[in-house]
Amino acid sequence: MKPKRSYKILGLGMLVAFLFPMVKGNLVGQEKEYKGKGKEIFNNKACIACHDFSGTDKPTGPSLKGVTTRVSEDWLKKWLKNPDEVKKTDKYAQELDKKFPTSNMVNLGLSDQEIKDIIDYLKWMDKAGTVATEFKPLSSQEFEKAKYIYFNKCSGCHGAKRWGATGPSLLPNSHIKQAKEYPGGGTRDKGTEALKAIIWNGTPAGMPPWGKEGMLTPEEVDLMARYVQMDPPPVPKLEMKEAKQSWELIVKPEDRPQSDPTKGRFLNYFGVILRDAGKVAIIDGTTKQLLNVVDSGFATHILRSSHSGRYFYTIGRDGRVGLIDLWFDKPKLVAKVRTCWDARSVDSSKAPGYEDKYAIVGCYTPNQYWILDGQTLEPLSLKSVEDSKDWATGNKLPEVRVASIVASEDEPFWVINLKESGWVYLVDYRDPKNPKETRLKADNFLHDGGWVKVPGKQEKRYFLVAANAKNKMCIVDTKEHKVINCLDVGKIPHPGRGANIVDPQYGPVYVTGHIGDEKLVYIGVDPEKYPQYAWKVVREIPVKSAGNLFVKSHPNSNHLWFDMPLSSKQENGTFVNGQVGVIDIKTGKILKYIQVSPKRVVHLEYDKDGKEVWISGWLDNKIYVYDDKTLELKKVITGDWIKTPTGKFNVYNTSKDIY
Ligand code: DHE
């Protein structure tokens, strides 16, 4: 069945609708409020994330104003049932795909009744015209509460100043002009009701279903929908004086064990982040016994090991750094300091002569990084990156956050990645109170990444980092101090630290997955032995989920594991949670999808010898241990101390950058 009108006529219709926005269709003979089930389904299935009824198309999808008059009911039914099928033959559907290339309509797994209800709602809306929602500003008390929630749950993706980054800008209308280089914005236009539906249900683009999964209450969802329609508050400074005041040396270095009582056993310990508890569990990877649960601060994000492996550095969304000493019988926190309001990255000095000596913390807010004493966490120096202008245009940016950091093992510098501005700095720490920066241009929205490891070579020379909102992976040559290239990969690459494996055809490759694309990508990384493949995408492996966050392998394994925490797509078009996938490195084929849990699972980590893979049951509070050879479940670690486990870090693998 063909649509009733062509797209051009549709455009004209929209113009008319745009010129007369206040004409409320005809509500004569129609209820003022929609009473059917269609609206709830429309919101719950996140249709509202991509479509509105304003009469103006958004980059995410066409406005649905007038949809029931421009296409037939039969066409709508088929479209909602199975868009991929319609797209095969129908020209109008193909035009839509071209017009909205970054957000094609997906199969929502709707029942016939749900489709009927949605069409009923669309018809009602076409009669009612646009019904504006009223905006209710927050009281100052509500504003403070919402600010706290935003900071903890939203600012990572949308930015502390709400200009957007991995997620769209959330600035109100008054800022739209300024924010024109940033997609999104215009929250006042979207209105409370649409924003509430998006926050509650999440979106296919990767926004989590905050309400539906119980991470925000209905009242909090309402609060946030109103908060993002107000001007963002200013970000206060956090400088040396405040950091020094917050610094606590709990156990002095001379009062700590002077030799390793575990006789090397600690190298197979795991640090497991208990995200919502603000704690880290230290588990003996050999016995699977819990050794201690250490307070680390709100929503701890990652752990990094010192060069020797003795110390874990923790960093959390509250910008607190912790130092855990694993040589105590019960590993304990020996120092802590607060250097940022919000942070994601920390690392230790690893160059010869500097092992375990210093640490670096990258802040999301304020836009700065710190060098700390590696044994005590005493703040030594602070450097702002606010002046880092856009690498391409030279324009000043509203926000420049420090994203991933890695430590060179060959020379005394850290590689730090500036998210918004797209610069990579090599920070030389020989004089830690006055670090020197070598600045390299890469691409905007630098996020996570890892070292390239070529078997048989000690050297860690190349570092790959995702320019995630640019859909690229950038290759940094830390020896020659240059960015070789930024390669197109898939939509929103998310390597975590990535995985280094040897492909039978292409030699050593580095692997990344994607948040927005259903594929893993292999990049050739050995310019000496395989120059024809170096710094090229050599293999793409289709996987059944966009929404992969982490990949992991180990030099002793033939497997590459990947998670799918943002749910995986089944053959019938519906989505499930709790699965991971395993690839046979020798064939480049998927060996198996494993249903680990009925609920969301995240992040994978090998034990020291590469024989086990640990997976976090984020929402069922369990840690699943799989045998890497048989792919069978070996053990489930449980206990009332496990709360929202996320990242897991094996001491040996983390200190040696094995992934
Ligand atoms: Fe992460 C790594 C930022 C959401 C778990 N995360 C990183 C890194 C950055 C980052 C910059 C790299 C650090 C490094 O190597 O120095 N993460 C962000 C965000 O900005 C984002 C998108 C939103 C936010 O508000 O934080 C985000 N991250 C998440 C999650 O939702 C995860 C799954 C759970 C959580 O803690 O909230 C999560 N991120 C992790 C983990 C790593 C990580 C486990 C380390 C992976 C590794 O193997 O090293």
XYZ file of C-alpha atoms and ligand atoms in Angstrom:
708
model
C 0.000 0.000 0.000
C 1.312 3.417 -0.971
C 1.181 6.457 1.290
C -1.623 8.826 0.506
C 0.677 11.765 -0.176
C 4.219 12.281 -1.285
C 6.889 13.555 1.080
C 6.933 16.956 -0.647
C 3.233 17.453 -0.054
C 3.853 16.350 3.472
C 6.468 19.116 3.750
C 3.931 21.675 2.545
C 1.420 20.329 5.045
C 3.967 20.780 7.783
C 4.678 24.346 6.726
C 0.982 25.141 6.964
C 0.859 23.435 10.316
C 3.913 25.410 11.385
C 2.381 28.737 10.327
C -0.757 28.040 12.314
C 0.549 26.269 15.363
C -2.100 27.578 17.643
C -5.026 26.312 15.608
C -6.031 23.392 17.757
C -7.397 21.118 14.966
C -10.976 20.576 15.925
C -11.719 19.459 19.384
C -15.411 19.812 18.626
C -17.128 16.582 19.599
C -13.858 15.190 21.019
C -12.807 14.654 24.640
C -10.176 17.175 25.852
C -8.110 14.393 27.363
C -7.135 11.177 25.613
C -8.673 8.250 27.486
C -7.460 5.190 25.522
C -4.395 2.988 26.054
C -2.496 4.172 22.970
C -0.777 7.111 24.629
C 0.732 4.980 27.376
C 2.003 2.453 24.834
C 3.348 5.269 22.641
C 5.299 6.616 25.622
C 6.347 3.255 27.079
C 7.728 1.991 23.803
C 9.787 5.191 23.617
C 8.124 6.379 20.359
C 8.091 9.774 22.039
C 11.898 9.803 22.193
C 12.084 10.200 18.411
C 8.740 11.707 17.417
C 6.574 14.583 18.542
C 3.425 16.253 17.246
C 4.846 19.742 16.709
C 4.640 19.603 12.930
C 8.432 20.045 12.602
C 10.675 17.058 11.943
C 13.510 16.379 14.384
C 16.835 14.693 13.468
C 15.523 11.673 15.375
C 12.375 11.172 13.273
C 9.432 12.807 11.512
C 6.831 14.761 13.412
C 3.707 12.635 13.639
C 1.322 15.540 13.260
C -1.058 14.597 10.435
C 0.387 11.104 10.064
C -3.030 9.421 9.924
C -4.051 11.586 6.996
C -0.844 11.249 5.001
C -0.546 7.468 5.175
C -3.288 4.825 5.200
C -4.209 2.892 8.326
C -3.202 -0.322 6.632
C 0.263 1.098 5.867
C 0.657 2.248 9.472
C -0.289 -1.208 10.747
C 2.302 -2.919 8.568
C 4.934 -0.292 9.442
C 4.425 -0.659 13.162
C 4.370 -4.453 12.892
C 7.569 -4.874 10.909
C 9.289 -1.782 9.485
C 12.160 -3.798 7.962
C 9.682 -5.789 5.844
C 7.933 -2.624 4.589
C 11.280 -0.988 3.768
C 12.111 -3.812 1.324
C 9.524 -2.720 -1.266
C 7.890 0.524 -0.200
C 9.395 3.731 -1.641
C 8.005 6.018 1.055
C 9.542 3.846 3.778
C 12.864 3.896 1.933
C 12.662 7.711 1.688
C 12.139 7.896 5.459
C 15.226 5.765 6.025
C 17.290 8.105 3.875
C 15.897 11.207 5.519
C 16.657 9.981 9.054
C 19.819 7.952 8.494
C 20.976 7.963 12.084
C 17.739 6.778 13.643
C 15.907 4.325 11.441
C 12.595 2.974 12.675
C 13.116 -0.293 14.556
C 10.844 -3.256 15.201
C 9.281 -2.572 18.594
C 7.800 -6.056 18.983
C 4.229 -4.659 19.252
C 1.164 -6.916 19.488
C -1.747 -6.353 17.073
C -3.758 -4.835 19.909
C -0.937 -2.434 20.829
C -0.679 -1.352 17.189
C -4.430 -0.722 17.106
C -4.183 1.344 20.296
C -1.278 3.442 19.000
C -3.112 4.181 15.754
C -6.143 5.167 17.798
C -3.944 7.632 19.730
C -2.368 9.025 16.555
C -5.863 9.605 15.118
C -6.932 11.364 18.307
C -3.860 13.599 18.226
C -4.547 14.502 14.603
C -7.958 15.749 15.653
C -6.758 17.467 18.810
C -3.802 19.313 17.292
C -0.768 20.143 19.413
C -1.590 20.266 23.084
C 1.130 22.234 24.831
C 2.150 21.009 28.279
C 2.379 23.490 31.096
C 5.838 24.121 32.617
C 6.006 24.244 36.412
C 9.363 25.656 37.662
C 11.020 23.952 40.643
C 11.129 25.443 44.129
C 14.668 26.117 45.398
C 14.513 22.964 47.535
C 13.383 20.867 44.578
C 16.079 22.467 42.418
C 18.821 21.387 44.868
C 17.494 17.820 44.899
C 17.282 17.716 41.098
C 20.783 19.202 40.793
C 22.136 16.355 42.894
C 20.348 13.708 40.824
C 21.447 15.322 37.558
C 25.022 15.407 38.707
C 24.989 11.759 39.723
C 23.011 10.223 36.949
C 22.881 12.512 33.911
C 25.895 14.810 33.690
C 28.255 12.050 32.472
C 26.475 11.879 29.126
C 24.856 15.315 28.879
C 27.619 17.435 30.469
C 27.746 19.331 33.783
C 26.702 22.491 31.949
C 24.167 20.522 29.868
C 25.669 21.287 26.444
C 25.652 17.580 25.621
C 28.404 15.138 24.646
C 27.620 11.427 24.379
C 23.974 12.359 24.907
C 22.147 15.362 23.414
C 22.244 18.887 24.845
C 19.646 19.471 27.561
C 19.599 23.249 27.478
C 16.306 25.115 27.528
C 15.116 27.155 24.550
C 16.917 30.327 25.596
C 20.255 28.595 24.920
C 19.431 26.974 21.607
C 21.149 29.572 19.457
C 24.373 29.391 21.422
C 24.214 25.639 21.397
C 23.644 25.205 17.704
C 26.772 23.087 17.244
C 25.459 20.723 19.867
C 22.567 18.459 18.889
C 19.460 18.486 21.071
C 18.515 21.365 23.363
C 15.178 23.130 23.354
C 13.854 21.241 26.352
C 11.108 23.828 26.903
C 9.777 23.039 23.417
C 9.750 19.356 24.139
C 7.674 19.867 27.253
C 7.373 18.129 30.600
C 5.251 15.250 29.389
C 7.569 14.190 26.560
C 10.662 14.603 28.755
C 9.067 12.513 31.499
C 8.295 9.742 29.040
C 11.878 9.744 27.755
C 13.403 9.703 31.246
C 11.027 6.978 32.369
C 11.351 4.683 29.347
C 14.826 5.436 27.980
C 15.485 5.519 24.251
C 16.789 3.143 21.593
C 19.779 5.534 21.261
C 21.165 4.312 24.588
C 19.442 6.394 27.286
C 18.698 4.012 30.173
C 15.065 3.524 31.313
C 15.593 5.372 34.595
C 12.009 5.097 35.776
C 11.066 1.724 34.357
C 14.103 0.044 35.920
C 13.455 1.656 39.303
C 16.548 3.887 39.285
C 14.340 6.992 39.667
C 10.922 7.222 41.328
C 7.970 8.749 39.401
C 8.387 11.920 41.516
C 12.089 12.117 40.639
C 11.326 11.628 36.945
C 8.893 14.566 37.135
C 11.513 16.627 38.968
C 14.185 15.932 36.345
C 11.841 16.634 33.435
C 11.229 20.090 34.928
C 14.843 20.652 36.019
C 16.223 20.294 32.497
C 13.840 23.009 31.315
C 15.506 25.513 33.687
C 18.887 27.239 33.301
C 21.796 25.059 34.482
C 23.488 26.183 37.742
C 27.147 27.365 37.690
C 29.930 24.900 38.573
C 31.991 25.919 41.658
C 35.823 25.694 41.717
C 37.795 23.019 43.570
C 41.409 24.097 44.079
C 44.527 23.178 46.074
C 43.293 24.555 49.409
C 40.047 22.546 49.359
C 41.787 19.412 48.057
C 44.430 19.588 50.814
C 41.694 20.023 53.408
C 39.965 16.874 52.169
C 43.184 14.801 52.091
C 43.348 12.034 54.708
C 46.398 9.838 55.179
C 44.807 6.943 57.055
C 47.854 4.677 57.315
C 51.311 6.170 56.725
C 53.606 4.263 54.314
C 55.971 3.341 57.180
C 53.085 1.751 59.114
C 52.095 -0.512 56.214
C 53.389 -4.075 55.647
C 57.026 -3.908 54.540
C 56.943 -7.187 52.589
C 54.280 -9.131 50.727
C 52.630 -11.521 53.197
C 50.536 -13.090 50.429
C 53.656 -14.306 48.554
C 52.337 -13.031 45.254
C 48.819 -14.381 45.771
C 47.452 -10.815 45.669
C 48.216 -10.684 41.947
C 45.087 -12.775 41.364
C 42.876 -10.639 43.610
C 39.907 -8.895 42.032
C 38.595 -5.452 42.934
C 34.857 -5.372 42.230
C 33.005 -2.061 42.180
C 29.754 -2.123 44.171
C 28.455 0.911 42.370
C 25.394 2.043 44.300
C 26.913 1.085 47.661
C 29.937 3.349 46.996
C 32.237 0.467 47.921
C 34.817 -1.863 46.425
C 34.925 -5.574 47.278
C 38.310 -7.269 47.261
C 37.944 -10.952 46.374
C 40.666 -13.591 46.233
C 40.395 -14.817 42.633
C 41.880 -18.193 43.523
C 39.580 -19.113 46.439
C 36.691 -16.778 45.510
C 36.646 -15.686 49.166
C 35.682 -12.139 50.047
C 38.651 -10.440 51.751
C 37.102 -7.080 52.555
C 34.595 -4.449 51.468
C 36.161 -0.990 51.390
C 34.348 2.372 51.369
C 35.380 4.174 48.216
C 32.803 6.906 47.666
C 29.719 7.530 45.628
C 29.323 5.528 42.388
C 32.934 4.483 42.115
C 33.643 4.279 38.405
C 36.951 2.516 37.809
C 39.936 1.012 39.613
C 43.489 1.099 38.337
C 46.441 -0.834 39.726
C 49.828 0.600 40.546
C 52.746 -0.793 38.539
C 53.584 -3.357 41.253
C 49.916 -4.244 41.650
C 50.101 -3.638 45.398
C 47.783 -0.626 45.324
C 44.370 -0.088 43.830
C 43.440 3.523 43.014
C 39.668 4.146 43.024
C 37.839 7.047 41.417
C 34.150 7.878 41.644
C 31.460 10.182 40.352
C 31.948 12.255 43.496
C 35.560 12.957 42.426
C 37.010 11.117 45.439
C 40.214 9.147 44.989
C 40.991 6.218 47.293
C 44.154 4.169 47.783
C 43.699 0.513 48.781
C 46.700 -1.463 50.034
C 46.396 -5.171 49.141
C 49.273 -6.281 51.382
C 47.141 -6.138 54.508
C 45.478 -9.456 55.429
C 42.272 -7.507 55.064
C 43.036 -5.074 52.242
C 42.236 -1.581 53.458
C 41.875 2.044 52.452
C 45.119 3.806 53.419
C 44.506 7.290 51.982
C 41.791 9.372 50.357
C 41.338 12.824 48.867
C 38.720 14.769 46.920
C 40.067 16.568 43.864
C 36.999 16.931 41.615
C 33.245 17.254 41.929
C 32.877 14.599 39.288
C 35.489 12.300 37.748
C 35.994 9.105 35.748
C 39.708 8.425 35.467
C 42.803 7.739 37.541
C 46.127 6.050 36.875
C 49.507 5.461 38.425
C 53.045 6.211 37.191
C 54.513 3.135 35.489
C 57.740 4.273 33.800
C 61.114 2.805 34.924
C 62.241 4.585 38.099
C 58.745 5.952 38.775
C 56.868 2.719 39.605
C 54.041 3.365 42.158
C 55.439 6.884 42.754
C 52.743 9.242 41.477
C 49.071 9.138 40.513
C 47.014 11.287 38.166
C 43.294 12.072 38.438
C 41.266 13.437 35.531
C 38.192 15.480 36.458
C 34.975 15.820 34.508
C 34.184 18.868 36.681
C 35.876 21.240 37.233
C 37.786 20.868 33.934
C 41.208 19.956 35.377
C 43.642 17.208 36.326
C 45.817 16.604 39.387
C 49.095 14.896 40.130
C 49.149 13.187 43.523
C 51.773 11.384 45.529
C 51.261 7.706 44.606
C 51.826 6.394 48.155
C 49.884 8.974 50.154
C 47.563 10.770 47.667
C 48.902 14.141 48.804
C 47.931 16.635 46.059
C 51.123 17.871 44.350
C 49.833 19.960 41.460
C 46.685 21.040 39.674
C 46.349 21.923 35.980
C 43.244 23.380 34.386
C 42.290 22.293 30.856
C 39.575 24.927 30.486
C 41.710 26.735 27.916
C 41.763 23.716 25.589
C 40.004 25.041 22.494
C 38.317 22.944 19.825
C 41.118 21.104 17.976
C 39.643 21.890 14.562
C 38.071 25.359 14.818
C 40.067 26.893 17.657
C 36.767 27.953 19.255
C 36.484 28.212 23.031
C 34.228 25.503 24.418
C 31.733 25.660 27.286
C 33.148 22.513 28.846
C 36.302 20.376 28.424
C 36.312 17.195 30.494
C 39.213 14.861 31.136
C 38.180 11.385 29.974
C 40.412 8.298 29.822
C 44.014 8.227 31.040
C 46.725 5.614 30.469
C 50.297 5.411 31.735
C 53.310 4.833 29.493
C 55.642 2.063 30.697
C 58.496 3.289 28.553
C 58.662 7.015 29.301
C 57.505 9.098 32.292
C 54.224 10.402 30.922
C 50.520 9.796 31.039
C 48.265 10.033 28.006
C 45.183 12.066 28.892
C 42.206 12.538 26.587
C 40.173 15.731 26.543
C 36.628 14.885 25.662
C 34.963 17.907 24.064
C 38.016 19.626 22.571
C 39.493 16.485 20.972
C 43.092 16.983 22.182
C 45.363 14.274 23.553
C 47.953 15.535 26.044
C 51.092 13.618 26.948
C 51.717 14.771 30.521
C 55.386 14.461 31.502
C 55.589 13.948 35.279
C 59.345 14.113 35.838
C 58.706 17.379 37.651
C 55.302 16.560 39.188
C 54.777 20.062 40.565
C 55.273 21.510 37.121
C 54.195 18.896 34.548
C 54.932 19.533 30.860
C 52.299 18.889 28.215
C 52.822 17.751 24.623
C 49.542 18.455 22.858
C 48.264 16.351 19.946
C 45.154 16.958 17.849
C 42.793 13.991 17.519
C 38.995 14.489 17.259
C 36.113 15.616 19.451
C 34.442 13.598 22.181
C 37.396 11.465 23.186
C 36.205 8.917 25.702
C 37.642 5.463 26.474
C 40.487 3.455 25.011
C 43.459 1.176 25.580
C 47.006 0.254 24.659
C 47.847 -1.857 21.660
C 49.724 -4.990 22.669
C 51.504 -7.003 20.025
C 52.491 -10.514 21.247
C 56.206 -10.900 21.848
C 56.728 -7.161 22.184
C 57.204 -5.461 25.524
C 56.674 -1.993 24.152
C 53.335 -0.186 24.539
C 53.590 2.458 21.880
C 50.189 2.897 20.261
C 47.091 3.934 22.160
C 43.620 3.735 20.604
C 40.887 6.052 21.859
C 37.240 6.462 20.843
C 36.063 9.845 19.552
C 32.679 8.433 20.370
C 30.181 11.007 19.108
C 32.265 11.236 15.891
C 32.005 7.448 15.384
C 35.784 7.170 15.146
C 38.741 5.473 16.772
C 41.918 7.598 16.926
C 45.378 6.042 16.876
C 47.988 7.834 18.974
C 51.670 7.063 18.419
C 53.122 7.945 21.822
C 56.713 7.399 20.651
C 56.584 9.750 17.674
C 54.176 12.088 19.502
C 51.569 12.100 16.753
C 48.026 11.017 16.006
C 48.301 8.679 13.031
C 44.663 8.775 12.020
C 41.091 8.806 13.280
C 39.310 5.892 11.604
C 35.597 5.628 10.870
C 34.256 2.625 12.740
C 30.574 2.303 13.759
C 28.079 4.374 15.638
C 29.367 5.389 19.110
C 32.354 3.102 19.538
C 32.812 2.001 23.168
C 35.942 -0.102 23.595
C 36.284 0.207 27.393
C 39.989 -0.599 27.284
C 39.372 -2.694 24.135
C 40.835 -6.134 23.453
C 44.115 -7.215 21.848
C 43.922 -10.491 19.924
C 45.682 -12.159 16.997
C 43.477 -12.757 13.996
C 44.577 -15.711 11.797
C 44.304 -13.598 8.646
C 45.100 -10.037 9.739
C 47.624 -10.609 12.537
C 47.462 -8.550 15.759
C 44.247 -6.528 15.929
C 42.553 -4.260 18.486
C 38.803 -4.752 18.992
C 36.052 -2.303 19.856
C 32.289 -2.687 20.168
C 29.639 0.011 19.753
C 26.808 1.500 21.754
C 24.890 2.400 18.609
C 25.804 -0.307 16.084
C 25.287 -4.035 15.975
C 28.894 -4.937 15.251
C 32.378 -5.416 16.652
C 35.252 -3.975 14.651
C 38.829 -5.290 14.353
C 41.592 -2.756 13.578
C 44.975 -3.971 12.278
C 47.730 -2.812 14.678
C 51.060 -4.280 13.587
C 52.716 -1.900 11.092
C 55.954 -3.915 11.135
C 54.736 -7.407 10.252
C 51.344 -6.589 8.716
C 51.790 -3.101 7.212
C 49.021 -3.724 4.655
C 46.439 -3.993 7.481
C 47.843 -1.488 9.954
C 45.410 1.200 11.110
C 42.577 -0.123 8.923
C 39.295 -1.734 9.842
C 40.004 -5.296 8.744
C 37.030 -7.207 10.069
C 33.508 -6.433 11.178
C 31.581 -9.015 13.152
C 27.806 -8.546 13.284
C 26.447 -9.056 16.795
C 22.854 -9.096 17.886
C 23.010 -5.943 19.891
C 23.780 -2.328 19.615
C 24.567 -1.400 23.199
C 27.787 -3.305 23.729
C 29.953 -1.644 26.388
C 32.943 -3.894 26.991
C 35.022 -6.499 25.151
C 37.730 -8.613 26.736
C 40.295 -11.256 25.859
C 43.513 -12.661 27.337
C 46.772 -13.824 25.724
C 46.157 -17.381 27.047
C 42.658 -17.598 25.570
C 41.185 -18.273 22.136
C 38.050 -16.373 23.000
C 36.834 -12.810 22.788
C 33.923 -11.967 25.099
C 31.525 -9.044 24.742
C 28.640 -7.809 26.895
C 25.303 -6.302 25.831
C 24.062 -4.375 28.873
C 21.741 -2.200 26.846
C 19.801 -5.375 25.871
C 20.163 -7.672 22.898
C 17.859 -8.026 19.935
C 16.235 -11.406 19.291
C 15.288 -12.832 15.915
C 11.628 -11.874 16.424
C 12.698 -8.256 16.912
C 12.140 -8.129 20.677
C 14.896 -7.314 23.172
C 16.214 -9.313 26.129
C 18.638 -8.544 28.931
C 21.384 -10.510 30.604
C 23.266 -11.989 27.646
C 26.926 -11.948 26.631
C 28.517 -13.255 23.438
C 31.708 -15.229 22.803
C 33.746 -15.163 19.584
C 36.173 -17.851 18.483
C 39.303 -15.833 17.672
C 40.521 -18.514 15.241
C 37.474 -18.252 12.974
C 36.184 -14.763 13.761
C 32.741 -16.342 14.242
C 30.345 -16.122 17.155
C 30.565 -19.352 19.115
C 27.744 -18.754 21.512
C 25.400 -16.278 23.140
C 25.132 -17.066 26.842
C 22.087 -16.125 28.919
C 23.967 -15.255 32.105
C 21.037 -13.798 34.025
C 17.462 -12.671 33.314
C 18.587 -9.146 34.223
C 21.265 -6.765 32.978
C 24.869 -7.978 33.137
C 27.920 -5.825 32.482
C 31.713 -5.851 32.118
C 33.973 -8.856 31.756
C 37.326 -9.585 33.356
C 39.709 -12.516 33.111
C 41.576 -14.053 36.015
C 45.378 -13.805 35.988
C 45.924 -17.002 33.984
C 43.190 -16.367 31.448
C 41.149 -19.412 32.493
C 38.041 -17.753 33.921
C 35.825 -14.855 32.908
C 33.997 -12.886 35.594
C 30.746 -11.107 34.690
C 28.748 -8.694 36.881
C 25.043 -9.271 37.476
C 24.479 -5.517 37.842
C 20.816 -5.816 38.706
C 20.683 -9.213 40.409
C 23.650 -8.579 42.700
C 25.725 -11.597 41.691
C 29.103 -12.231 40.129
C 29.145 -15.001 37.544
C 32.377 -16.902 36.931
C 32.624 -18.801 33.624
C 35.184 -21.372 32.573
C 36.803 -19.811 29.505
C 37.538 -23.179 27.859
C 34.156 -24.898 28.212
C 32.109 -21.681 28.374
C 30.215 -23.329 31.273
C 29.193 -21.488 34.442
C 31.721 -22.433 37.132
C 30.559 -20.439 40.137
C 28.138 -17.751 41.186
C 29.492 -15.457 43.888
C 26.675 -14.239 46.118
C 26.363 -12.474 49.456
C 24.410 -9.655 51.007
C 27.495 -7.432 50.567
C 27.135 -7.526 46.771
C 25.178 -4.501 45.611
C 25.086 -3.415 41.952
C 28.448 -4.854 40.895
C 29.839 -3.164 37.743
C 33.578 -2.994 36.871
C 35.909 -5.806 37.975
C 39.670 -5.487 37.912
C 42.089 -8.369 38.235
C 45.289 -7.031 39.828
C 47.749 -8.695 37.465
C 45.806 -7.893 34.284
C 45.151 -4.291 35.331
C 48.730 -3.553 36.380
C 50.099 -5.042 33.131
C 47.330 -3.668 30.861
C 46.239 -7.131 29.755
C 42.958 -6.957 27.853
Fe 32.198 4.455 32.283
C 35.465 3.436 31.904
C 33.069 7.603 31.405
C 28.893 5.262 32.046
C 31.392 1.559 33.815
N 33.954 5.356 31.744
C 35.179 4.748 31.616
C 36.124 5.725 31.151
C 35.450 6.909 31.025
C 34.082 6.665 31.388
C 36.020 8.239 30.580
C 37.604 5.473 30.864
C 38.430 5.654 32.111
C 39.896 5.383 31.845
O 40.241 4.382 31.201
O 40.726 6.187 32.296
N 31.148 6.123 31.777
C 31.706 7.309 31.470
C 30.691 8.279 31.202
O 30.865 9.510 30.988
C 29.396 7.564 31.144
C 28.986 7.400 29.695
C 28.249 8.249 31.831
C 28.439 8.548 33.290
O 27.602 9.257 33.851
O 29.400 8.095 33.887
C 29.805 6.213 31.721
N 30.433 3.546 32.815
C 29.210 4.038 32.621
C 28.202 3.153 33.133
O 26.946 3.344 33.096
C 28.888 1.968 33.666
C 28.510 0.721 32.846
C 28.565 1.688 35.142
C 28.806 2.858 36.042
O 29.771 2.806 36.789
O 28.059 3.815 35.970
C 30.340 2.346 33.446
N 33.239 2.794 32.754
C 32.719 1.728 33.436
C 33.780 0.763 33.664
C 34.951 1.285 33.080
C 34.584 2.570 32.533
C 33.597 -0.573 34.367
C 36.337 0.648 33.068
C 36.396 -0.436 32.053
C 37.707 -1.145 32.029
O 37.705 -2.378 31.764
O 38.741 -0.506 32.271
